[in-house]
């Protein structure tokens, strides 16, 4: 992971450029058979080098007082998310591949299409930077005028305005999320929901919960940002728990404030129970086998009266 100063250096390196180094694309997200893909359109635009440099400077100022974290669902809200892209197992591999293919095969710009955002690409030497912005890029204004020779003339044609920030920045072998909009560009919410559904099915087949409690737990786990917790789900934790005797299960789960019912099933009777069990199966709480349990994020000793959401 890179430090802020290294990122700023990489960004500023791209500002000493000519117009020939920069391209502008507009993108549209589409869905086919449940799969999201991108369509991109290229347009020739003059005098983009100076505005591009201004945007880069603005971004460097924006991130100057920020902290960088490897992307995780529980990272600080206003931090910058960092993705290492050197191997195909990274979370953005599929989305960035689809976007790159769309850029390579970009069609000509069509003002009849309502694009979802735009991409400014800078190619210099063997390096590239792509600023990805999710915004209604083309707008028509009904109450704006421009001044020419001391005369006010109504703006009749659609306008394009470059924002002074990007939602996502793709720099060679790493990627940054600067705003929460970046997650929606690459459908990370959908990714996590599919992941959660897969692991919840595994839990259901283990038959550790009653049908009623399992239904409640599934509904709870799919709400808000909880599906993201399943990134750290390990099926071995379910398997190991299932292999234990009822008395051994009680010992571990009672430490979480969770009971075993008379039918020898794990009892999830409240949102607090559900949240503790979710943290447990997703390895957010570790058991040191001495009766103490710890939150993984900050090694804080577990107290079942205070569980993070």
Short mmCIF file of N, CA, C and O in Angstrom, two decimals, residues 20 24 29 33 43 54 64 68 70 90 98 100 119 125 139 169 193 247 249 257 292-293:
data_model
loop_
_atom_site.label_atom_id
_atom_site.label_comp_id
_atom_site.label_asym_id
_atom_site.label_seq_id
_atom_site.Cartn_x
_atom_site.Cartn_y
_atom_site.Cartn_z
N UNK A 20 -2.15 15.83 -26.41
CA UNK A 20 -2.10 14.51 -27.05
C UNK A 20 -2.10 13.37 -26.05
O UNK A 20 -2.38 12.23 -26.41
N UNK A 24 -10.87 11.67 -23.45
CA UNK A 24 -12.11 11.76 -22.68
C UNK A 24 -13.10 10.72 -23.17
O UNK A 24 -13.37 10.62 -24.37
N UNK A 29 -23.52 2.24 -17.89
CA UNK A 29 -23.63 0.90 -17.31
C UNK A 29 -24.90 0.24 -17.82
O UNK A 29 -25.96 0.84 -17.81
N UNK A 33 -28.77 -10.29 -18.58
CA UNK A 33 -28.87 -11.57 -17.88
C UNK A 33 -28.28 -11.48 -16.47
O UNK A 33 -27.56 -12.38 -16.02
N UNK A 43 -14.81 10.90 -27.33
CA UNK A 43 -15.07 12.16 -28.01
C UNK A 43 -13.81 13.00 -28.04
O UNK A 43 -13.00 12.97 -27.10
N UNK A 54 -5.63 21.02 -13.32
CA UNK A 54 -6.32 21.66 -12.20
C UNK A 54 -7.05 20.62 -11.35
O UNK A 54 -7.07 20.72 -10.11
N UNK A 64 -4.74 15.25 0.88
CA UNK A 64 -3.60 15.63 1.71
C UNK A 64 -3.83 15.36 3.20
O UNK A 64 -2.90 14.98 3.92
N UNK A 68 -5.06 6.55 4.23
CA UNK A 68 -5.26 5.50 3.25
C UNK A 68 -5.34 4.15 3.96
O UNK A 68 -4.50 3.83 4.80
N UNK A 70 -6.22 -0.16 3.21
CA UNK A 70 -6.60 -1.24 2.30
C UNK A 70 -8.11 -1.42 2.42
O UNK A 70 -8.66 -1.47 3.51
N UNK A 90 -7.89 -9.69 -6.82
CA UNK A 90 -8.36 -8.45 -6.21
C UNK A 90 -9.84 -8.22 -6.53
O UNK A 90 -10.36 -8.66 -7.56
N UNK A 98 -13.84 -5.28 -17.32
CA UNK A 98 -14.98 -4.91 -18.16
C UNK A 98 -14.88 -3.46 -18.61
O UNK A 98 -15.17 -3.13 -19.77
N UNK A 100 -12.10 -1.66 -18.89
CA UNK A 100 -10.99 -1.53 -19.83
C UNK A 100 -11.40 -2.01 -21.22
O UNK A 100 -11.07 -1.37 -22.24
N UNK A 119 -14.78 9.44 -18.00
CA UNK A 119 -13.44 9.01 -17.64
C UNK A 119 -12.44 9.90 -18.36
O UNK A 119 -12.52 10.07 -19.59
N UNK A 125 4.34 8.11 -21.28
CA UNK A 125 5.40 7.10 -21.23
C UNK A 125 4.73 5.73 -21.08
O UNK A 125 3.86 5.38 -21.85
N UNK A 139 -25.44 18.16 -19.25
CA UNK A 139 -26.61 18.84 -18.69
C UNK A 139 -27.12 19.92 -19.63
O UNK A 139 -26.34 20.55 -20.35
N UNK A 169 -9.85 6.52 -8.85
CA UNK A 169 -8.64 6.78 -9.64
C UNK A 169 -7.94 5.45 -9.87
O UNK A 169 -7.65 4.72 -8.93
N UNK A 193 -23.67 -9.02 -1.69
CA UNK A 193 -24.94 -9.70 -1.45
C UNK A 193 -24.91 -11.12 -1.99
O UNK A 193 -25.40 -12.06 -1.35
N UNK A 247 -22.41 -29.59 24.66
CA UNK A 247 -21.83 -28.91 25.82
C UNK A 247 -20.69 -27.99 25.39
O UNK A 247 -20.54 -26.87 25.92
N UNK A 249 -20.35 -26.62 22.38
CA UNK A 249 -20.99 -25.51 21.66
C UNK A 249 -21.52 -24.48 22.65
O UNK A 249 -21.34 -23.27 22.46
N UNK A 257 -22.90 -14.66 24.57
CA UNK A 257 -24.24 -14.24 24.99
C UNK A 257 -25.32 -14.90 24.17
O UNK A 257 -26.45 -14.43 24.10
N UNK A 292 -11.91 -16.01 26.81
CA UNK A 292 -11.94 -14.63 26.31
C UNK A 292 -12.10 -14.63 24.80
O UNK A 292 -11.59 -15.51 24.10
N UNK A 293 -12.78 -13.61 24.32
CA UNK A 293 -12.96 -13.45 22.88
C UNK A 293 -12.61 -12.02 22.52
O UNK A 293 -12.80 -11.10 23.30
#
